[in-house]
Amino acid sequence: MWWGLLAAQGSVPAPGPQATDCAPCHAEITAQWRASRHAQAATNPVFRASWEHWPNGWCLECHAPRPEQQVSLLGHVARAGVLQQLDPAPAPGVWQDGVDCATCHVRDGRIRTANAPSEAASAMHDLVHDPSLATEAACEGCHEFAFQRHTPRLPFAYGDALAQSTVTEWRASRAHAEGRTCQDCHMGEHGHGFPGAHDEDLVREAVRVTAVRRGGDLVVGVSAPGVGHAVPSGDPFRRLELHVCADAACSETTAVAWFLRTLERTATSWQTDRDLRVPVDGTREVSVAIPPGARAWQLLVRYGDRRFEPDLPDAEVGYVLAQGDIPRE
C-alpha cells in the first residue's frame, strides 16, 4: 500500500528500473517471476473482471503498485477510493508487469536485498541490506489489509475488519511457532515463481481430503497440515466448492456445499459474517444430503467473484482438487 500513500502525500518516487532492465544479469530470476501470479497481477482475467466492474484506484496499490505503472494505464496516478475512467483496450505498457522487481526491491532509488550483499554485487548496484525482505513484512502490505470504508467514501480510509488476513492467520499457526516464514513455502526451491493457490501441484500436496458416507449424508473433510494459514486464504471470494453429481464425470451437479467466508455490509464498511474455511492447523467437515441417484463428488478450488466466473476462461476459474465416487453404505 506504500506507493498509494506516497502518491496521496504528493511525494511520488522517480520511475524505477523495469523488469527488462534486470533481465540481462538476472535472467533465471526474471523468468521465474514472469511465470508468476505477481507478474500477472494486473492482467489476469479474475482481476480484470473485478477491476472493470469496480475500478477503484485502491486496487492498483497492489495490482499495479508503482506510479509509472498507473500513469501508463490511466494517464495519471490512481487515487484510492476514486473510481477510474477506463480505456476498454488500454495500450501496452509497464502496468502489465504487475508486482515487478522494483515493487519489492527498490526504495528511494536504492536496491534492497534480503541477503548481505557481496563486494562484487555492491560494485554493480547501490545495495541496501534489508533483512525484512525475508520476513512477512515483505508480504503483508498486499496480503493483509482491512476493507475500505464506504461511509464516507472520501477521504479514503480503512474499516476495522480484515479483507485479507493471511499474515494474522500465519502468526497463529504452528508454522510460525516452528519458525517457518511465508518465503519458506512460497519461494524456497521455487525462487521468484511465488507458487500459491493457482499452483495445483502445491495445493494438492498440502491439502488432505476425505469422503465418507454417514447414513444418507456425504461428509467431506478437509485439512491442511503444515499450511500456515486458513484454506483458502487471501481474497474473500476464494472458496472450495463441493459438488455432488448425478454422473461419474460430474457434468450434472445435484447438490453443492462450500468452504468459504461470507461477508455482510455494515453501516460504514464490511465484516465477516461466517468463516467456514478450513481453519489454521485444523479440519473442517461439510455434510451434504445425498440426492437420489447421485454417483460422484468433486471438490473444486474457485478463485473469483461468482458474478463473473461464468464469463472467465475455465483455467482461470479454478480446478478440481479431489474427486471420487459416492461411498456405499
Short mmCIF file of C-alpha atoms in Angstrom, two decimals:
data_model
loop_
_atom_site.label_atom_id
_atom_site.label_comp_id
_atom_site.label_asym_id
_atom_site.label_seq_id
_atom_site.Cartn_x
_atom_site.Cartn_y
_atom_site.Cartn_z
CA MET A 1 0.00 0.00 0.00
CA TRP A 2 3.01 2.29 0.35
CA TRP A 3 3.04 3.60 -3.24
CA GLY A 4 -0.51 4.91 -2.84
CA LEU A 5 0.34 6.56 0.45
CA LEU A 6 3.29 8.34 -1.12
CA ALA A 7 1.17 9.48 -4.05
CA ALA A 8 -1.54 10.76 -1.71
CA GLN A 9 1.08 12.79 0.11
CA GLY A 10 2.35 14.29 -3.16
CA SER A 11 5.71 12.55 -2.89
CA VAL A 12 5.74 10.27 -5.92
CA PRO A 13 9.09 8.49 -6.35
CA ALA A 14 11.03 8.85 -9.56
CA PRO A 15 10.47 5.98 -12.02
CA GLY A 16 12.45 2.92 -11.05
CA PRO A 17 14.05 0.22 -13.16
CA GLN A 18 11.82 -2.05 -15.20
CA ALA A 19 11.97 -5.83 -15.32
CA THR A 20 13.60 -5.61 -18.73
CA ASP A 21 16.48 -3.72 -17.10
CA CYS A 22 17.05 -6.57 -14.64
CA ALA A 23 16.76 -9.49 -17.05
CA PRO A 24 20.20 -9.33 -18.73
CA CYS A 25 22.01 -10.08 -15.45
CA HIS A 26 19.21 -11.89 -13.61
CA ALA A 27 17.75 -14.00 -16.42
CA GLU A 28 16.72 -17.02 -14.32
CA ILE A 29 15.05 -14.94 -11.61
CA THR A 30 13.27 -12.82 -14.22
CA ALA A 31 11.99 -15.95 -15.98
CA GLN A 32 10.65 -17.29 -12.68
CA TRP A 33 8.92 -14.01 -11.97
CA ARG A 34 7.42 -13.74 -15.48
CA ALA A 35 5.64 -17.08 -14.95
CA SER A 36 4.32 -15.99 -11.53
CA ARG A 37 0.99 -14.55 -10.49
CA HIS A 38 2.87 -11.46 -9.30
CA ALA A 39 3.76 -10.71 -12.91
CA GLN A 40 0.10 -11.24 -13.90
CA ALA A 41 -1.35 -9.19 -11.05
CA ALA A 42 -2.75 -6.51 -13.37
CA THR A 43 -3.54 -8.70 -16.37
CA ASN A 44 -5.08 -11.94 -15.10
CA PRO A 45 -8.76 -12.35 -16.07
CA VAL A 46 -10.05 -12.66 -12.49
CA PHE A 47 -8.61 -9.28 -11.54
CA ARG A 48 -9.58 -7.65 -14.83
CA ALA A 49 -13.22 -8.74 -14.46
CA SER A 50 -13.45 -7.32 -10.94
CA TRP A 51 -11.49 -4.19 -11.80
CA GLU A 52 -13.65 -3.35 -14.81
CA HIS A 53 -16.75 -3.79 -12.62
CA TRP A 54 -15.39 -1.60 -9.81
CA PRO A 55 -12.28 0.34 -10.98
CA ASN A 56 -11.30 1.74 -7.60
CA GLY A 57 -7.85 3.31 -7.60
CA TRP A 58 -7.24 1.45 -4.34
CA CYS A 59 -6.99 -1.86 -6.22
CA LEU A 60 -3.95 -0.72 -8.17
CA GLU A 61 -1.94 -0.22 -4.99
CA CYS A 62 -1.31 -3.97 -5.11
CA HIS A 63 -2.04 -4.93 -8.72
CA ALA A 64 -0.04 -2.19 -10.47
CA PRO A 65 1.58 -0.51 -7.49
CA ARG A 66 4.22 1.78 -8.96
CA PRO A 67 3.19 5.29 -10.01
CA GLU A 68 4.63 4.98 -13.52
CA GLN A 69 2.58 1.80 -13.99
CA GLN A 70 -0.60 3.62 -13.04
CA VAL A 71 0.25 6.52 -15.33
CA SER A 72 0.85 4.11 -18.22
CA LEU A 73 -2.60 2.57 -17.65
CA LEU A 74 -4.71 5.58 -16.66
CA GLY A 75 -2.71 8.65 -17.69
CA HIS A 76 -2.34 9.66 -14.03
CA VAL A 77 -1.52 8.21 -10.63
CA ALA A 78 -4.54 6.36 -9.24
CA ARG A 79 -6.28 7.74 -6.17
CA ALA A 80 -7.58 5.28 -3.61
CA GLY A 81 -11.35 5.45 -3.20
CA VAL A 82 -11.91 7.12 -6.58
CA LEU A 83 -13.41 5.15 -9.47
CA GLN A 84 -11.23 5.44 -12.57
CA GLN A 85 -12.20 6.11 -16.16
CA LEU A 86 -11.15 3.00 -18.07
CA ASP A 87 -9.98 2.57 -21.63
CA PRO A 88 -11.67 -0.64 -22.87
CA ALA A 89 -8.48 -1.53 -24.76
CA PRO A 90 -5.58 0.01 -22.81
CA ALA A 91 -2.29 0.37 -24.64
CA PRO A 92 0.52 -1.99 -23.64
CA GLY A 93 2.79 -0.52 -21.00
CA VAL A 94 4.67 -1.10 -17.77
CA TRP A 95 1.32 -1.53 -15.98
CA GLN A 96 1.28 -5.04 -17.44
CA ASP A 97 4.25 -6.04 -15.23
CA GLY A 98 2.08 -6.03 -12.10
CA VAL A 99 4.13 -6.66 -8.98
CA ASP A 100 7.57 -6.40 -10.55
CA CYS A 101 11.20 -6.34 -9.41
CA ALA A 102 11.20 -2.69 -8.36
CA THR A 103 7.99 -3.10 -6.35
CA CYS A 104 9.81 -5.18 -3.77
CA HIS A 105 13.45 -4.32 -4.28
CA VAL A 106 13.68 -0.55 -4.87
CA ARG A 107 13.19 2.20 -2.27
CA ASP A 108 14.41 5.78 -2.66
CA GLY A 109 16.45 4.83 -5.70
CA ARG A 110 18.40 2.12 -3.89
CA ILE A 111 18.11 -1.63 -4.39
CA ARG A 112 17.21 -3.67 -1.34
CA THR A 113 18.46 -7.21 -0.86
CA ALA A 114 17.43 -9.81 1.71
CA ASN A 115 20.97 -11.19 1.79
CA ALA A 116 24.06 -9.33 2.87
CA PRO A 117 25.49 -8.03 -0.43
CA SER A 118 28.81 -9.31 -1.67
CA GLU A 119 31.60 -6.95 -2.65
CA ALA A 120 31.03 -7.79 -6.32
CA ALA A 121 27.30 -7.10 -6.07
CA SER A 122 27.89 -3.80 -4.29
CA ALA A 123 30.18 -2.78 -7.12
CA MET A 124 27.31 -3.27 -9.59
CA HIS A 125 24.48 -1.66 -7.58
CA ASP A 126 23.88 0.73 -4.72
CA LEU A 127 22.61 -2.02 -2.41
CA VAL A 128 20.92 -1.86 0.97
CA HIS A 129 20.78 -4.96 3.14
CA ASP A 130 17.15 -5.27 4.24
CA PRO A 131 16.51 -8.49 6.22
CA SER A 132 12.78 -7.67 6.35
CA LEU A 133 12.54 -8.88 2.74
CA ALA A 134 12.88 -12.40 4.11
CA THR A 135 10.00 -11.95 6.59
CA GLU A 136 6.24 -11.47 6.49
CA ALA A 137 6.86 -7.71 6.41
CA ALA A 138 7.62 -8.05 2.70
CA CYS A 139 4.22 -9.67 2.08
CA GLU A 140 1.71 -8.11 4.42
CA GLY A 141 1.20 -4.83 2.55
CA CYS A 142 -0.78 -6.72 -0.11
CA HIS A 143 -1.72 -9.91 1.71
CA GLU A 144 -3.18 -8.38 4.86
CA PHE A 145 -5.41 -5.31 4.85
CA ALA A 146 -8.82 -4.14 6.00
CA PHE A 147 -11.89 -3.43 3.94
CA GLN A 148 -12.36 0.08 2.63
CA ARG A 149 -14.85 2.28 4.48
CA HIS A 150 -17.71 3.14 2.14
CA THR A 151 -19.27 5.69 4.51
CA PRO A 152 -17.87 8.22 3.98
CA ARG A 153 -16.34 7.18 0.65
CA LEU A 154 -13.82 10.02 0.75
CA PRO A 155 -11.35 10.66 2.17
CA PHE A 156 -10.24 7.06 1.67
CA ALA A 157 -9.92 5.12 4.92
CA TYR A 158 -9.86 1.54 6.12
CA GLY A 159 -12.55 -0.08 8.24
CA ASP A 160 -11.95 -2.37 11.20
CA ALA A 161 -12.43 -5.83 9.64
CA LEU A 162 -9.73 -7.52 7.59
CA ALA A 163 -10.45 -8.17 3.91
CA GLN A 164 -7.38 -10.41 3.73
CA SER A 165 -5.93 -11.87 6.92
CA THR A 166 -3.22 -14.26 5.74
CA VAL A 167 -0.46 -12.86 7.93
CA THR A 168 -2.65 -12.87 11.05
CA GLU A 169 -3.56 -16.49 10.27
CA TRP A 170 0.12 -17.37 9.87
CA ARG A 171 1.03 -15.73 13.19
CA ALA A 172 -1.47 -18.07 14.90
CA SER A 173 -0.11 -21.16 13.14
CA ARG A 174 2.20 -23.98 14.06
CA ALA A 175 4.37 -22.94 11.09
CA HIS A 176 5.05 -19.60 12.74
CA ALA A 177 5.77 -21.25 16.09
CA GLU A 178 8.29 -23.50 14.34
CA GLY A 179 9.99 -20.53 12.70
CA ARG A 180 8.73 -21.09 9.15
CA THR A 181 8.09 -17.98 7.07
CA CYS A 182 5.94 -17.11 4.05
CA GLN A 183 9.07 -17.35 1.92
CA ASP A 184 9.84 -20.90 3.06
CA CYS A 185 6.72 -22.20 1.28
CA HIS A 186 6.14 -19.62 -1.43
CA MET A 187 9.74 -19.09 -2.54
CA GLY A 188 12.38 -21.59 -1.37
CA GLU A 189 13.06 -24.03 -4.20
CA HIS A 190 10.63 -22.09 -6.40
CA GLY A 191 12.58 -18.85 -6.23
CA HIS A 192 10.66 -15.89 -7.59
CA GLY A 193 7.88 -18.05 -9.03
CA PHE A 194 5.85 -17.48 -5.82
CA PRO A 195 3.53 -20.51 -6.19
CA GLY A 196 0.27 -20.32 -4.27
CA ALA A 197 -3.39 -21.19 -4.71
CA HIS A 198 -3.04 -21.28 -8.51
CA ASP A 199 -0.36 -23.98 -8.35
CA GLU A 200 -2.38 -27.21 -8.46
CA ASP A 201 0.54 -29.46 -7.51
CA LEU A 202 1.42 -27.32 -4.49
CA VAL A 203 -2.18 -27.29 -3.24
CA ARG A 204 -2.76 -30.99 -3.78
CA GLU A 205 0.42 -31.77 -1.88
CA ALA A 206 -0.62 -29.53 1.02
CA VAL A 207 -4.31 -30.41 1.39
CA ARG A 208 -5.84 -33.67 2.65
CA VAL A 209 -9.39 -34.60 1.61
CA THR A 210 -11.53 -37.45 2.96
CA ALA A 211 -15.03 -38.52 1.93
CA VAL A 212 -17.27 -40.89 3.90
CA ARG A 213 -20.93 -41.75 3.98
CA ARG A 214 -22.89 -41.30 7.18
CA GLY A 215 -26.37 -42.59 6.66
CA GLY A 216 -27.86 -40.52 3.86
CA ASP A 217 -25.15 -37.83 4.00
CA LEU A 218 -21.86 -37.39 2.22
CA VAL A 219 -19.31 -35.97 4.66
CA VAL A 220 -16.19 -34.42 3.18
CA GLY A 221 -13.37 -33.39 5.50
CA VAL A 222 -10.53 -31.09 4.50
CA SER A 223 -7.34 -30.40 6.43
CA ALA A 224 -4.09 -28.69 5.52
CA PRO A 225 -1.44 -29.93 7.97
CA GLY A 226 1.59 -27.69 7.98
CA VAL A 227 -0.01 -24.92 5.92
CA GLY A 228 0.46 -21.69 7.82
CA HIS A 229 -2.93 -20.13 7.09
CA ALA A 230 -6.59 -20.94 6.58
CA VAL A 231 -7.65 -22.66 3.35
CA PRO A 232 -8.49 -20.87 1.23
CA SER A 233 -6.74 -17.70 2.34
CA GLY A 234 -6.42 -14.34 0.66
CA ASP A 235 -9.16 -12.82 -1.46
CA PRO A 236 -12.60 -13.06 0.20
CA PHE A 237 -14.14 -14.57 -2.94
CA ARG A 238 -11.90 -17.65 -2.86
CA ARG A 239 -13.60 -20.85 -1.77
CA LEU A 240 -13.66 -24.62 -2.01
CA GLU A 241 -16.84 -25.90 -3.62
CA LEU A 242 -18.17 -29.42 -3.03
CA HIS A 243 -20.30 -30.73 -5.90
CA VAL A 244 -22.42 -33.86 -5.61
CA CYS A 245 -23.13 -35.18 -9.10
CA ALA A 246 -25.62 -37.35 -10.93
CA ASP A 247 -22.95 -38.77 -13.25
CA ALA A 248 -19.38 -40.01 -12.89
CA ALA A 249 -17.97 -37.11 -14.95
CA CYS A 250 -19.77 -34.55 -12.75
CA SER A 251 -21.36 -32.84 -15.72
CA GLU A 252 -24.64 -32.58 -13.77
CA THR A 253 -24.43 -31.16 -10.23
CA THR A 254 -27.32 -32.05 -7.90
CA ALA A 255 -26.07 -30.57 -4.60
CA VAL A 256 -23.43 -28.03 -3.58
CA ALA A 257 -21.72 -27.03 -0.32
CA TRP A 258 -18.84 -24.69 0.42
CA PHE A 259 -15.75 -24.00 2.47
CA LEU A 260 -15.70 -20.20 2.39
CA ARG A 261 -16.02 -16.91 4.20
CA THR A 262 -19.25 -14.94 3.87
CA LEU A 263 -19.44 -11.18 4.30
CA GLU A 264 -22.03 -8.67 5.41
CA ARG A 265 -22.22 -4.96 4.75
CA THR A 266 -22.14 -2.69 7.77
CA ALA A 267 -23.10 0.98 8.06
CA THR A 268 -19.55 2.03 7.22
CA SER A 269 -17.70 -0.95 5.69
CA TRP A 270 -17.81 -4.77 5.57
CA GLN A 271 -17.21 -7.54 8.06
CA THR A 272 -17.07 -11.33 8.16
CA ASP A 273 -20.46 -12.92 8.68
CA ARG A 274 -19.34 -16.58 8.84
CA ASP A 275 -15.91 -18.15 8.43
CA LEU A 276 -16.45 -21.66 7.07
CA ARG A 277 -12.96 -22.13 5.68
CA VAL A 278 -10.54 -24.85 6.77
CA PRO A 279 -9.04 -23.33 9.94
CA VAL A 280 -5.33 -22.92 10.58
CA ASP A 281 -3.87 -26.30 11.61
CA GLY A 282 -7.38 -27.75 11.78
CA THR A 283 -10.01 -29.70 9.87
CA ARG A 284 -13.44 -28.74 8.65
CA GLU A 285 -16.16 -31.12 7.56
CA VAL A 286 -19.05 -30.37 5.25
CA SER A 287 -22.11 -32.62 5.23
CA VAL A 288 -24.47 -32.86 2.25
CA ALA A 289 -27.63 -34.92 1.94
CA ILE A 290 -27.05 -37.33 -0.94
CA PRO A 291 -29.69 -36.74 -3.63
CA PRO A 292 -31.33 -39.82 -5.20
CA GLY A 293 -29.19 -41.25 -7.99
CA ALA A 294 -26.04 -39.31 -7.06
CA ARG A 295 -22.92 -41.14 -8.26
CA ALA A 296 -19.87 -38.94 -7.66
CA TRP A 297 -18.46 -35.89 -5.93
CA GLN A 298 -15.84 -33.27 -6.73
CA LEU A 299 -14.10 -30.70 -4.56
CA LEU A 300 -13.23 -27.62 -6.61
CA VAL A 301 -10.92 -24.69 -5.97
CA ARG A 302 -12.61 -21.46 -7.02
CA TYR A 303 -10.86 -18.10 -7.25
CA GLY A 304 -13.13 -15.27 -8.14
CA ASP A 305 -16.37 -13.42 -7.68
CA ARG A 306 -19.19 -15.78 -8.67
CA ARG A 307 -20.84 -12.97 -10.63
CA PHE A 308 -18.01 -13.00 -13.17
CA GLU A 309 -16.82 -16.62 -13.18
CA PRO A 310 -19.26 -17.81 -15.90
CA ASP A 311 -17.59 -15.39 -18.33
CA LEU A 312 -13.99 -16.33 -17.49
CA PRO A 313 -11.75 -18.99 -19.06
CA ASP A 314 -12.07 -22.35 -17.27
CA ALA A 315 -8.39 -22.35 -16.27
CA GLU A 316 -8.86 -19.00 -14.51
CA VAL A 317 -11.98 -20.02 -12.59
CA GLY A 318 -10.26 -22.87 -10.74
CA TYR A 319 -9.69 -26.61 -10.88
CA VAL A 320 -10.70 -29.97 -9.41
CA LEU A 321 -8.80 -30.52 -6.17
CA ALA A 322 -10.18 -34.01 -5.37
CA GLN A 323 -12.95 -36.30 -6.58
CA GLY A 324 -14.43 -39.74 -6.14
CA ASP A 325 -17.49 -41.97 -6.24
CA ILE A 326 -20.23 -41.63 -3.64
CA PRO A 327 -19.23 -44.11 -0.90
CA ARG A 328 -21.55 -47.06 -0.43
CA GLU A 329 -23.36 -47.71 2.82
#
